[in-house]
XYZ file of C-alpha atoms in Angstrom:
781
model
C 73.251 122.041 99.215
C 74.192 125.376 98.739
C 75.305 126.752 95.341
C 78.833 126.990 96.303
C 78.726 123.306 97.197
C 76.973 122.260 94.141
C 79.819 124.262 92.011
C 82.716 123.005 94.074
C 81.137 119.200 93.348
C 81.039 119.521 90.129
C 84.481 121.291 89.741
C 85.820 118.059 91.483
C 83.948 115.594 89.475
C 85.640 117.335 86.159
C 89.083 117.302 87.554
C 88.568 113.644 88.709
C 87.021 112.710 85.111
C 90.423 114.313 83.612
C 92.622 112.348 86.339
C 90.911 108.899 85.676
C 91.731 109.447 81.776
C 95.446 110.964 82.138
C 96.691 109.033 85.094
C 96.262 105.775 83.225
C 98.709 106.783 80.252
C 101.336 107.968 82.748
C 104.856 106.250 82.550
C 104.640 103.742 85.408
C 107.887 105.844 87.186
C 105.724 109.063 87.423
C 103.015 106.605 89.573
C 103.499 105.710 93.584
C 104.578 102.567 93.845
C 106.383 102.621 89.953
C 109.490 102.074 91.228
C 109.311 99.170 93.500
C 109.840 99.916 97.547
C 113.384 98.808 98.678
C 111.861 97.269 101.589
C 110.386 94.327 98.666
C 113.454 93.288 98.334
C 115.082 92.946 101.746
C 114.367 89.152 102.727
C 116.490 88.876 105.827
C 114.824 91.536 108.270
C 111.936 92.005 110.757
C 109.062 92.038 107.757
C 107.549 88.337 107.153
C 109.050 87.300 110.863
C 105.969 86.824 113.362
C 106.105 89.749 115.985
C 103.823 89.375 119.117
C 101.369 92.648 119.278
C 103.328 95.469 120.971
C 100.225 96.206 123.376
C 99.349 92.704 123.987
C 100.790 92.426 127.568
C 99.108 95.628 128.902
C 95.579 94.126 127.576
C 96.199 90.577 129.239
C 97.797 92.811 132.341
C 94.282 94.985 132.610
C 97.208 97.728 132.250
C 95.220 99.558 128.581
C 92.679 101.866 129.477
C 89.927 101.763 126.902
C 87.487 104.716 126.526
C 84.972 103.696 129.960
C 87.997 103.335 132.046
C 89.605 106.754 132.249
C 89.134 107.995 135.887
C 88.427 111.763 136.077
C 87.440 113.671 139.220
C 84.208 114.496 139.616
C 82.311 112.148 136.570
C 78.596 111.611 135.970
C 77.208 108.446 134.176
C 74.753 108.656 131.666
C 72.012 107.128 130.587
C 69.569 107.335 127.252
C 65.839 107.568 126.568
C 65.020 106.023 123.411
C 62.111 106.804 121.083
C 60.158 104.043 120.155
C 58.095 104.917 116.752
C 59.980 105.663 113.543
C 58.658 108.828 112.446
C 56.898 112.152 113.814
C 56.708 113.988 116.721
C 57.355 114.165 120.415
C 53.785 115.473 121.727
C 54.746 114.965 125.794
C 57.920 114.091 127.600
C 57.466 114.162 131.084
C 60.813 113.670 132.851
C 59.891 115.090 136.603
C 60.434 111.449 138.084
C 63.344 111.006 136.431
C 64.462 114.668 138.144
C 63.638 113.577 140.985
C 65.292 110.530 141.010
C 68.158 109.886 143.929
C 71.726 110.830 142.593
C 70.321 112.682 138.987
C 72.364 115.896 138.414
C 70.572 116.864 134.801
C 68.166 115.387 132.935
C 68.542 116.662 128.874
C 66.365 116.803 126.259
C 65.450 119.032 123.155
C 64.005 122.012 125.500
C 67.200 122.176 127.387
C 70.281 121.133 125.104
C 72.766 123.335 123.939
C 72.191 124.612 120.166
C 74.537 122.955 118.286
C 74.892 122.673 114.542
C 74.237 119.256 112.363
C 77.050 117.370 112.361
C 78.435 117.216 108.606
C 77.972 113.840 107.335
C 80.466 111.415 106.270
C 81.629 111.500 102.965
C 80.521 115.071 101.875
C 84.003 116.849 102.947
C 87.538 114.720 103.856
C 87.013 115.502 107.423
C 83.234 114.998 108.071
C 82.161 111.871 109.772
C 78.533 112.715 111.035
C 76.549 109.264 110.471
C 73.228 110.898 108.936
C 72.454 114.967 108.248
C 70.465 114.998 111.400
C 70.361 117.563 114.245
C 71.120 115.658 117.313
C 68.526 116.650 120.101
C 67.854 120.296 118.855
C 63.880 119.559 118.413
C 60.932 117.544 118.994
C 61.153 115.218 115.538
C 61.896 111.675 115.493
C 63.629 109.939 112.767
C 63.752 106.379 113.519
C 62.843 103.890 116.048
C 65.240 103.955 118.778
C 66.747 107.960 118.473
C 67.654 109.073 121.874
C 65.097 111.823 123.529
C 66.591 112.410 126.571
C 69.964 112.246 128.575
C 70.327 111.160 132.047
C 73.274 112.405 134.434
C 73.387 110.797 137.472
C 76.478 110.140 140.418
C 76.534 106.374 139.350
C 75.840 104.257 136.523
C 73.448 102.435 138.168
C 71.520 105.806 139.212
C 71.243 107.056 135.908
C 69.773 103.842 134.179
C 67.211 103.670 136.640
C 66.236 107.587 136.000
C 66.276 106.875 132.189
C 63.249 104.310 132.719
C 61.033 106.382 134.702
C 60.989 109.267 131.374
C 57.573 108.642 129.692
C 56.686 109.951 126.042
C 53.710 110.266 123.995
C 53.894 110.678 120.319
C 52.221 112.286 117.583
C 53.111 109.203 114.578
C 54.005 110.451 111.188
C 53.593 108.066 107.734
C 56.595 105.962 108.232
C 58.278 103.819 105.375
C 59.598 100.808 107.415
C 58.729 97.876 104.830
C 61.155 97.257 102.488
C 58.584 95.845 99.806
C 56.706 98.537 99.791
C 59.760 100.632 99.622
C 60.419 99.148 96.415
C 56.793 99.408 95.094
C 57.133 103.114 95.484
C 60.082 103.245 93.741
C 64.429 102.667 93.735
C 66.788 105.124 92.846
C 70.453 104.554 91.470
C 73.083 103.765 93.905
C 76.235 105.056 94.904
C 79.259 104.569 96.945
C 82.013 106.759 98.224
C 80.564 109.150 95.305
C 81.314 106.102 92.924
C 78.302 105.304 90.495
C 77.277 101.450 91.506
C 75.709 100.910 87.582
C 78.393 99.118 84.673
C 76.870 97.824 81.444
C 79.494 96.125 79.032
C 77.632 94.830 76.109
C 74.261 93.520 76.048
C 74.121 91.379 78.796
C 70.215 90.540 78.964
C 70.442 89.617 75.102
C 73.828 87.475 75.735
C 71.866 85.945 78.607
C 68.454 84.262 76.248
C 70.949 83.195 73.547
C 73.767 81.497 75.770
C 73.480 77.251 75.602
C 73.661 77.657 79.875
C 72.200 79.904 81.727
C 71.712 80.108 85.858
C 69.210 83.215 87.066
C 68.605 83.457 90.758
C 67.969 85.906 93.234
C 69.692 85.808 96.779
C 68.551 87.704 99.812
C 70.861 88.907 102.883
C 69.569 90.399 106.306
C 70.403 93.384 107.864
C 73.282 92.853 110.617
C 74.136 94.512 113.621
C 77.820 95.577 115.021
C 79.126 93.746 118.120
C 82.500 94.493 119.036
C 83.426 93.169 122.255
C 83.853 96.755 123.797
C 80.295 98.276 123.438
C 80.614 102.164 122.356
C 81.753 104.575 124.828
C 83.580 107.954 125.890
C 85.058 110.103 128.431
C 84.262 113.654 127.770
C 85.552 116.759 129.692
C 85.623 120.408 128.959
C 88.529 123.014 129.879
C 86.797 126.170 129.374
C 86.124 126.673 125.954
C 87.919 123.558 125.099
C 86.955 119.690 124.502
C 88.735 116.135 125.072
C 87.326 113.173 124.825
C 88.129 109.712 125.571
C 86.505 107.606 123.057
C 86.805 104.236 120.732
C 87.171 105.727 117.189
C 88.199 104.623 114.159
C 88.685 108.173 112.794
C 89.795 110.083 115.635
C 91.345 113.852 112.830
C 87.732 113.388 111.328
C 85.968 113.406 114.480
C 87.565 115.906 116.096
C 86.974 118.347 113.476
C 83.397 117.076 112.770
C 82.261 117.598 116.823
C 84.479 120.972 116.472
C 81.727 122.500 113.556
C 78.977 121.293 115.757
C 80.110 123.356 118.781
C 81.385 126.284 116.564
C 84.885 125.498 117.518
C 88.417 125.216 115.808
C 89.597 121.921 115.199
C 92.302 122.436 117.548
C 89.767 122.739 120.366
C 88.778 119.577 120.319
C 91.641 116.751 120.922
C 90.056 112.886 120.953
C 92.206 110.300 122.122
C 91.636 106.889 121.350
C 94.607 104.531 122.084
C 92.646 101.242 122.687
C 89.510 100.125 120.416
C 88.270 96.809 121.215
C 86.959 95.802 118.087
C 85.358 98.836 115.520
C 84.306 96.620 112.048
C 83.203 99.998 110.638
C 80.977 100.652 113.460
C 83.393 102.657 115.540
C 82.537 105.975 113.995
C 80.963 109.242 114.885
C 77.261 108.214 116.077
C 75.107 110.403 118.284
C 76.636 109.377 122.064
C 79.818 111.391 121.784
C 78.064 115.065 120.641
C 75.460 114.410 123.197
C 77.491 113.236 126.172
C 79.834 116.618 125.103
C 76.781 118.235 125.095
C 75.394 117.326 128.579
C 79.187 117.638 129.957
C 78.820 121.394 128.864
C 75.424 121.993 130.763
C 77.185 120.420 133.956
C 80.562 121.669 133.870
C 81.725 118.216 135.149
C 83.102 115.294 133.073
C 80.582 112.790 131.507
C 81.175 109.225 130.885
C 78.734 107.908 128.603
C 78.829 103.965 127.830
C 76.164 102.610 125.684
C 74.606 99.012 126.900
C 74.170 96.439 124.595
C 70.643 97.539 123.804
C 72.144 101.297 123.063
C 74.655 100.008 120.719
C 71.680 98.456 118.520
C 69.196 101.415 118.802
C 71.859 104.576 117.416
C 74.813 102.558 115.604
C 74.263 101.577 112.260
C 74.989 98.096 111.119
C 74.815 96.398 107.651
C 71.217 96.785 105.669
C 69.518 94.180 103.937
C 70.275 93.271 100.214
C 67.986 91.705 97.484
C 70.670 90.420 94.643
C 70.076 88.639 91.235
C 72.739 86.897 90.026
C 72.249 85.762 86.398
C 75.200 84.192 84.234
C 75.273 82.615 81.100
C 77.768 80.445 79.723
C 78.897 78.107 76.885
C 79.219 74.492 77.143
C 83.107 74.869 77.799
C 82.065 77.377 80.687
C 83.471 80.573 79.750
C 81.160 83.415 80.718
C 79.129 85.106 78.026
C 76.823 87.126 80.042
C 77.193 87.967 83.817
C 74.414 89.997 85.857
C 74.691 91.318 89.051
C 72.021 93.634 90.460
C 69.563 94.447 92.813
C 68.154 96.659 95.541
C 69.613 97.452 99.218
C 68.259 99.932 101.672
C 69.241 103.273 103.307
C 67.594 106.260 105.157
C 66.500 109.703 103.718
C 69.527 111.342 106.120
C 72.414 108.872 104.879
C 74.148 107.710 101.580
C 75.826 104.185 102.272
C 74.041 102.116 100.124
C 75.654 97.901 100.816
C 77.855 98.475 97.535
C 77.483 94.468 96.710
C 78.719 94.441 93.042
C 82.026 95.981 93.970
C 83.657 92.726 94.016
C 81.896 91.663 90.630
C 83.503 94.450 88.745
C 87.151 92.504 88.193
C 86.103 88.959 89.304
C 85.815 87.042 86.102
C 85.796 87.791 82.184
C 82.772 87.632 80.761
C 81.579 88.708 76.839
C 78.884 90.979 78.519
C 78.405 92.432 82.331
C 75.138 93.945 83.499
C 76.140 95.335 87.320
C 73.762 97.704 89.366
C 72.458 98.926 93.056
C 69.339 100.588 93.380
C 68.592 102.063 96.633
C 65.055 102.685 98.727
C 64.880 104.980 101.275
C 63.340 103.279 104.735
C 62.887 105.622 107.620
C 65.043 103.657 109.845
C 68.790 104.238 111.868
C 71.059 105.524 109.636
C 73.256 102.294 107.803
C 77.070 102.172 108.346
C 80.117 100.071 107.011
C 80.460 96.976 108.479
C 83.465 94.731 107.370
C 84.127 94.440 103.891
C 80.566 96.236 103.130
C 79.386 94.929 99.575
C 81.793 92.640 98.940
C 80.720 90.296 102.058
C 77.460 89.780 100.904
C 78.167 90.770 97.107
C 80.316 87.292 97.071
C 77.755 85.195 98.542
C 75.374 86.073 95.599
C 78.298 86.049 92.966
C 79.624 82.737 94.421
C 77.065 80.830 94.984
C 75.755 81.643 91.174
C 78.858 80.404 89.962
C 78.606 77.204 91.941
C 75.012 76.713 90.528
C 76.211 77.176 87.166
C 78.887 74.547 87.625
C 76.309 72.017 88.917
C 74.506 73.173 85.390
C 77.637 72.374 83.203
C 79.053 69.460 84.968
C 82.170 71.062 85.550
C 84.117 71.491 88.952
C 83.637 74.820 91.077
C 87.303 75.676 90.649
C 88.224 74.777 87.232
C 85.262 76.989 86.088
C 86.913 79.760 88.127
C 89.824 79.253 86.902
C 88.969 79.511 82.986
C 87.339 82.542 83.548
C 89.972 83.922 84.632
C 90.471 87.827 83.481
C 93.892 88.982 82.206
C 93.133 92.814 82.696
C 90.726 94.261 84.417
C 87.141 93.639 82.914
C 85.729 96.937 83.149
C 88.528 99.087 82.981
C 90.837 97.689 80.819
C 93.614 98.254 83.527
C 96.656 96.226 84.101
C 96.664 94.500 87.568
C 99.124 95.753 90.399
C 99.454 91.598 91.588
C 96.899 89.064 90.893
C 97.903 85.259 92.093
C 94.495 83.899 92.565
C 95.148 80.251 90.690
C 98.177 79.983 92.426
C 96.180 80.287 95.809
C 93.349 78.073 94.163
C 95.861 75.676 93.329
C 97.441 75.367 96.557
C 93.737 75.327 98.795
C 92.507 72.708 96.845
C 95.878 69.985 97.383
C 96.308 71.245 101.052
C 92.550 70.978 101.912
C 91.850 67.876 99.558
C 89.251 68.929 97.253
C 90.154 65.749 95.297
C 88.189 63.636 98.144
C 84.911 65.969 97.053
C 81.766 64.149 95.634
C 80.890 66.167 92.070
C 76.987 64.575 93.584
C 75.330 66.106 96.310
C 74.396 64.013 99.233
C 76.910 61.053 98.612
C 79.189 61.320 101.687
C 77.637 60.189 105.076
C 78.831 59.813 108.322
C 75.904 58.262 110.211
C 73.048 60.425 109.854
C 75.144 63.319 108.972
C 75.601 64.537 105.791
C 79.425 65.421 104.683
C 79.992 68.303 101.524
C 82.686 70.451 100.460
C 82.103 73.918 98.949
C 84.489 76.978 98.202
C 84.334 80.446 96.625
C 86.347 83.037 95.833
C 87.258 85.968 98.324
C 87.995 89.463 96.998
C 88.731 93.000 98.411
C 90.077 96.147 96.781
C 93.677 97.486 98.064
C 92.639 101.361 98.817
C 94.478 103.658 100.091
C 93.032 107.629 100.957
C 94.267 110.641 100.970
C 95.409 112.606 103.958
C 97.247 110.507 105.364
C 100.762 111.929 107.292
C 103.615 110.981 109.403
C 105.957 112.916 112.240
C 109.328 110.965 112.850
C 111.115 112.024 115.683
C 115.129 110.932 115.839
C 116.871 111.387 118.803
C 120.678 110.503 119.804
C 121.495 112.802 122.780
C 124.967 112.511 123.619
C 126.759 109.479 122.403
C 123.660 107.118 122.857
C 122.311 105.316 120.649
C 119.812 106.582 118.255
C 116.092 106.359 119.400
C 112.865 107.471 116.936
C 109.307 108.264 117.634
C 106.315 107.547 114.717
C 103.965 109.514 115.169
C 100.781 108.630 112.728
C 96.848 109.592 113.334
C 96.039 105.815 113.200
C 93.953 103.838 115.365
C 94.537 100.526 117.011
C 91.420 98.306 117.499
C 93.408 95.138 118.130
C 95.120 94.165 113.956
C 98.189 94.311 115.219
C 98.582 97.900 113.429
C 101.096 99.613 116.197
C 103.056 96.412 116.202
C 103.562 96.620 112.046
C 104.221 100.443 112.287
C 106.899 99.319 114.735
C 108.556 96.736 112.426
C 108.354 98.972 109.197
C 109.492 101.842 110.517
C 112.649 99.740 112.313
C 112.905 98.244 108.750
C 113.082 101.512 107.032
C 114.948 103.553 109.644
C 117.950 100.873 110.376
C 117.104 100.286 113.876
C 116.100 97.669 116.199
C 112.628 97.550 116.388
C 113.152 98.086 120.682
C 114.466 101.999 119.389
C 111.355 102.720 117.548
C 107.939 104.350 119.602
C 104.878 104.294 117.995
C 102.385 106.795 118.972
C 98.801 106.982 117.417
C 95.161 107.136 118.449
C 95.261 111.088 119.008
C 93.794 113.954 116.930
C 96.557 116.275 117.603
C 99.095 114.639 115.543
C 99.199 115.444 112.001
C 97.510 114.179 109.261
C 93.896 111.858 109.039
C 94.186 108.213 108.678
C 90.698 106.118 108.807
C 91.132 102.857 110.443
C 88.825 101.256 107.701
C 88.662 99.495 104.060
C 92.091 97.574 104.851
C 93.555 100.679 103.894
C 95.477 101.771 106.777
C 98.778 99.350 106.353
C 99.376 101.300 103.075
C 98.082 105.047 104.173
C 100.830 104.213 106.941
C 103.345 102.748 105.001
C 103.435 105.813 102.230
C 103.287 108.134 104.931
C 106.119 106.754 106.851
C 107.915 106.400 102.994
C 107.427 110.361 102.857
C 108.609 111.160 106.435
C 111.547 108.926 105.614
C 112.547 111.131 102.517
C 112.119 113.849 104.238
C 114.412 112.815 107.466
C 117.075 111.433 104.750
C 117.119 114.925 103.191
C 116.982 117.060 106.704
C 119.963 114.864 108.204
C 122.657 115.490 105.068
C 121.859 119.196 105.339
C 122.975 118.518 109.142
C 125.913 116.379 107.951
C 127.411 118.841 106.502
C 130.773 119.300 104.265
C 132.715 117.346 107.245
C 130.615 114.248 106.312
C 131.897 111.208 104.530
C 127.944 111.841 103.098
C 129.318 115.381 101.491
C 127.885 116.263 97.917
C 125.451 113.231 98.426
C 122.121 113.682 96.892
C 118.873 112.085 99.129
C 118.060 109.753 96.394
C 121.555 108.336 96.448
C 121.493 107.507 99.948
C 119.566 104.983 102.459
C 119.213 104.314 105.963
C 121.854 101.689 107.207
C 122.649 100.107 110.595
C 121.250 103.193 112.551
C 122.752 105.645 110.142
C 123.012 106.586 106.507
C 125.057 104.985 103.620
C 125.531 105.597 99.841
C 123.188 103.048 98.282
C 125.994 101.439 95.868
C 128.516 102.246 98.099
C 127.991 101.003 101.624
C 131.497 102.153 103.179
C 130.237 105.864 102.565
C 128.630 106.098 105.724
C 127.940 107.774 108.948
C 125.378 106.960 111.899
C 122.549 109.013 113.040
C 124.508 109.714 116.218
C 127.386 111.338 114.589
C 125.407 113.571 112.210
C 123.413 115.058 114.952
C 126.600 115.463 116.882
C 128.392 117.143 114.526
C 125.050 119.357 114.394
C 125.177 119.707 117.867
C 121.588 118.731 117.865
C 120.083 115.608 120.087
C 117.076 115.135 118.030
C 115.702 116.082 114.337
C 111.984 115.751 113.470
C 110.483 116.178 110.130
C 106.653 115.733 108.969
C 105.220 114.843 105.897
C 102.253 114.112 104.246
C 101.745 110.605 101.604
C 101.601 110.578 98.039
C 98.742 111.070 96.918
C 97.009 107.521 95.732
C 97.244 107.840 92.183
C 98.237 104.139 91.596
C 94.604 103.320 92.451
C 93.731 104.852 88.716
C 96.747 103.647 87.157
C 96.652 99.524 88.202
C 93.566 97.574 89.042
C 94.088 96.681 93.088
C 93.013 94.243 94.750
C 93.200 91.213 97.229
C 92.022 87.669 96.726
C 91.124 84.553 98.002
C 90.375 80.972 97.830
C 87.767 80.034 100.470
C 87.063 76.240 101.367
C 84.461 74.655 103.446
C 83.255 71.239 104.869
C 80.302 71.141 106.629
C 78.125 68.512 108.105
C 74.324 68.305 108.294
C 72.208 66.384 110.057
C 69.821 64.778 107.889
C 67.286 64.323 110.897
C 67.484 67.495 112.799
C 68.570 69.911 109.628
C 71.288 71.233 111.740
C 74.566 72.461 110.223
C 78.031 72.524 111.521
C 80.962 73.698 109.842
C 84.083 70.839 109.945
C 86.573 72.364 108.233
C 87.734 75.670 106.978
C 90.676 76.654 104.737
C 91.642 80.087 103.452
C 94.192 80.667 100.671
C 94.978 84.334 100.528
C 96.776 86.278 97.924
C 97.144 89.393 99.413
C 100.960 90.699 98.346
C 103.625 90.450 100.762
C 102.581 89.336 104.586
C 104.360 91.927 107.047
C 103.774 89.652 109.910
C 102.208 86.068 109.813
C 101.103 86.305 113.562
C 98.952 89.420 113.251
C 97.792 88.050 109.567
C 96.681 84.775 110.831
C 95.035 86.271 113.330
C 92.937 88.856 111.282
C 92.169 86.150 108.659
C 90.685 83.966 111.088
C 88.591 86.746 112.629
C 87.536 87.234 109.097
C 86.372 83.707 108.642
C 84.547 83.560 111.470
C 82.405 86.760 111.202
C 81.751 85.190 107.767
C 80.631 82.078 109.409
C 78.337 84.050 111.599
C 76.973 85.611 108.619
C 76.364 82.254 106.878
C 74.508 80.530 110.145
C 73.456 82.660 112.633
C 73.460 86.397 112.462
C 70.349 88.170 111.519
C 68.860 91.634 112.799
C 65.276 91.239 113.327
C 63.626 94.745 112.222
C 59.931 94.924 112.795
C 58.479 96.249 109.462
C 55.480 97.326 111.487
C 57.265 100.151 113.386
C 60.934 100.080 111.874
C 62.374 98.336 115.660
C 64.808 96.041 116.304
C 63.567 93.203 118.566
C 66.169 91.080 118.770
C 68.847 93.877 120.875
C 70.859 91.866 122.910
C 73.705 88.846 122.144
C 70.776 86.593 124.095
C 68.907 86.744 121.138
C 70.993 88.252 118.306
C 73.600 85.241 117.884
C 77.415 85.633 117.056
C 79.528 82.495 116.583
C 80.987 80.845 120.001
C 83.795 78.511 120.138
C 81.960 75.516 119.637
C 80.557 76.839 116.136
C 84.015 77.235 115.027
C 85.866 74.736 113.747
C 89.530 74.063 112.819
C 90.215 76.992 110.567
C 93.556 76.900 108.301
C 95.223 79.855 106.916
C 97.854 79.925 103.906
C 99.090 82.820 101.472
C 100.820 82.831 98.414
C 102.865 85.400 99.961
C 104.026 87.021 96.725
C 104.821 90.898 97.046
C 102.859 93.304 94.956
C 105.247 95.550 93.444
C 103.036 98.890 93.322
C 102.518 99.188 96.993
C 104.174 100.164 99.982
C 106.374 97.246 101.409
C 104.384 95.051 98.754
C 101.722 94.736 100.864
C 97.962 94.766 101.214
C 95.580 95.420 103.925
C 94.134 92.012 105.620
C 91.179 93.112 108.000
C 88.482 92.773 105.440
C 88.904 90.187 102.659
C 88.616 87.306 105.537
C 84.748 87.565 105.844
C 84.266 87.491 101.871
C 83.358 84.426 99.719
C 83.121 82.718 103.268
C 79.275 82.674 103.301
C 78.936 81.192 99.699
C 81.720 78.940 100.535
C 79.169 77.158 103.657
C 76.143 77.525 101.404
C 77.901 75.535 98.430
C 79.135 72.831 100.841
C 75.611 72.790 102.316
C 74.070 72.214 98.932
C 77.051 69.794 98.280
C 76.351 68.082 101.313
C 72.535 67.347 101.459
C 71.237 68.517 98.009
C 69.690 71.934 98.918
C 70.483 74.893 97.709
C 70.018 78.592 100.367
C 69.441 81.859 98.198
C 68.735 83.068 101.788
C 70.962 84.249 104.785
C 71.352 82.779 107.049
C 71.100 79.063 106.700
C 69.101 77.877 109.188
C 67.974 74.445 110.138
C 64.236 75.393 108.867
C 65.471 76.176 105.530
C 67.143 72.770 105.336
C 64.097 70.231 107.055
């Protein structure tokens, strides 16, 4: 890091610290969300109605073109060869047989790759998207087992794959640290996530734990997990002179374009990233080596390149969730009041990125306790750079914390739900900020009634159906409300001639199957007072202004705030065009709102004019506005979170140890639900992913050489239809008065709390406590 960067970083830290002190003191009305979004009050429009996904028909008919399906004339196909040591140098790289193979156009290695800059690592700037601070195929150094060492281009994919298999490499290995235990012994460092320290203390938790009349103190472990989106990563890349177009599967098109532009010394507008369809992301569809390698190889041969990773290739170069070791210790009074709560432990990342699993984040605001100690320490391993994976931190952190609370409930003889409710905080336990919205108790009570919690036996092992032991468990789900800066929206309102008004809404967002385009169209139609069929949403294109990350469950809020800003700008522009002959003459933008395909005075709807009439008088067919969203100051003014109460019923075979989840219910408090049809799917998808984490998912990492050994879906198990039980989903549907539309993002929260609910149900069924995921039958025999 340069001196200039250090000075900038220090200055930013000072400004951030000042804002964190001043923003909480500001009046609500000064803060975004201080005045509730008018759409919250509208009860009879599109919002809250079940709407089918707008892209659904194209997908089921095969008309939706994904990144590996874009046809380009003269295209060649890429395959990668991978390193087999965790650290060292390439001593010999024999590519002659590959070059001579049928159909081969190019073999690119560090010896002939174009000179490229290192990609800026994610988090180092607002537009940085690189997975690590490593150069890509610029020298002979090896940094992880699986690093690409060669790219083969051929006329067909089969020819490229075969030629890549002919490449032979020898290495000069160097000492590598690939053992978690050895790394811990060598010393850990304090962790930070997205610029925030992962340490917090209130009082002396260790001392209060020792003095508490009742306590639990245990260690929980979670393994590595790999991304397995149904669509493997792929890009189709083409150069036109010094302009680069990438058809990609991306969660951050704008940042990807900017980062790749820097790699090739181009201006940002010389790189165009298109990503209209993404077959699942979950944090893994960001920028990795393959997009840059594909672009570099295409530059050399001056032909379009399709680089589609095999399933093994995804495991080799796309990071996943890293492993954790977590201590949860809770001391309580006889009535269950938490006197001390400790959640601390260690996770692993690499020397070249900074993405520790922030497993304490959910514990920061979950429960009231007299004293708190939270800490994440980090060790550095020579391995593939890990990354975001659905609910990074909360998914594994809730397993440890919510298992610990269940163990305390057993120790105290208190119902697990009752124990949680007794320790509900009135304000944020660490910051003291008021909650913007928190209705978790309502979610617990509604869920318990619907699930039939009163049928649960407080003693384990008492319910049986033949050789199957039956148990129930529960856990709290939680995920923060995020809204990242940088979002913008462009609205083009058209009414040519005497035609009906239509609108195009453009946001630099991504659609990964969760229904973003559909909810955006619904919200925009409501805000513009147009029928939904009159609104077209464009997205997944780096040319569109703004930068919106499809991650952190923040895309809905980011888009919502950007559309609010653009709509306000549109109203102002329309009032200027309306002129003095309009019924709206003399009114300010604050006095006017959209109504029935036009504008009307808020307190006197008779003073109105249609969009078509305004544009016709101004002799315009259309008007276009672009506006950035407000800064997300609400995150410093309120404590903002989504919540859920998770209920699980399992059956454990007393002979074989086999575990089957027979029922699951999620009761959620996530603000106003915009589209119940897509929301239900999102919640269920998260729960299914949580079932995989609980019962089967585990990356087999060979600590002798840092290689992933189960790099296929044959050996890395994910839930299939027969593993998934009946899943019921309910929600409070209580709007958060301080968010756009009163809504929260829901992509992440469904996975949180699931593993703990399963583990707690297993204990209730058979009396065995599993603290080391996944819960496999060998741990229950």
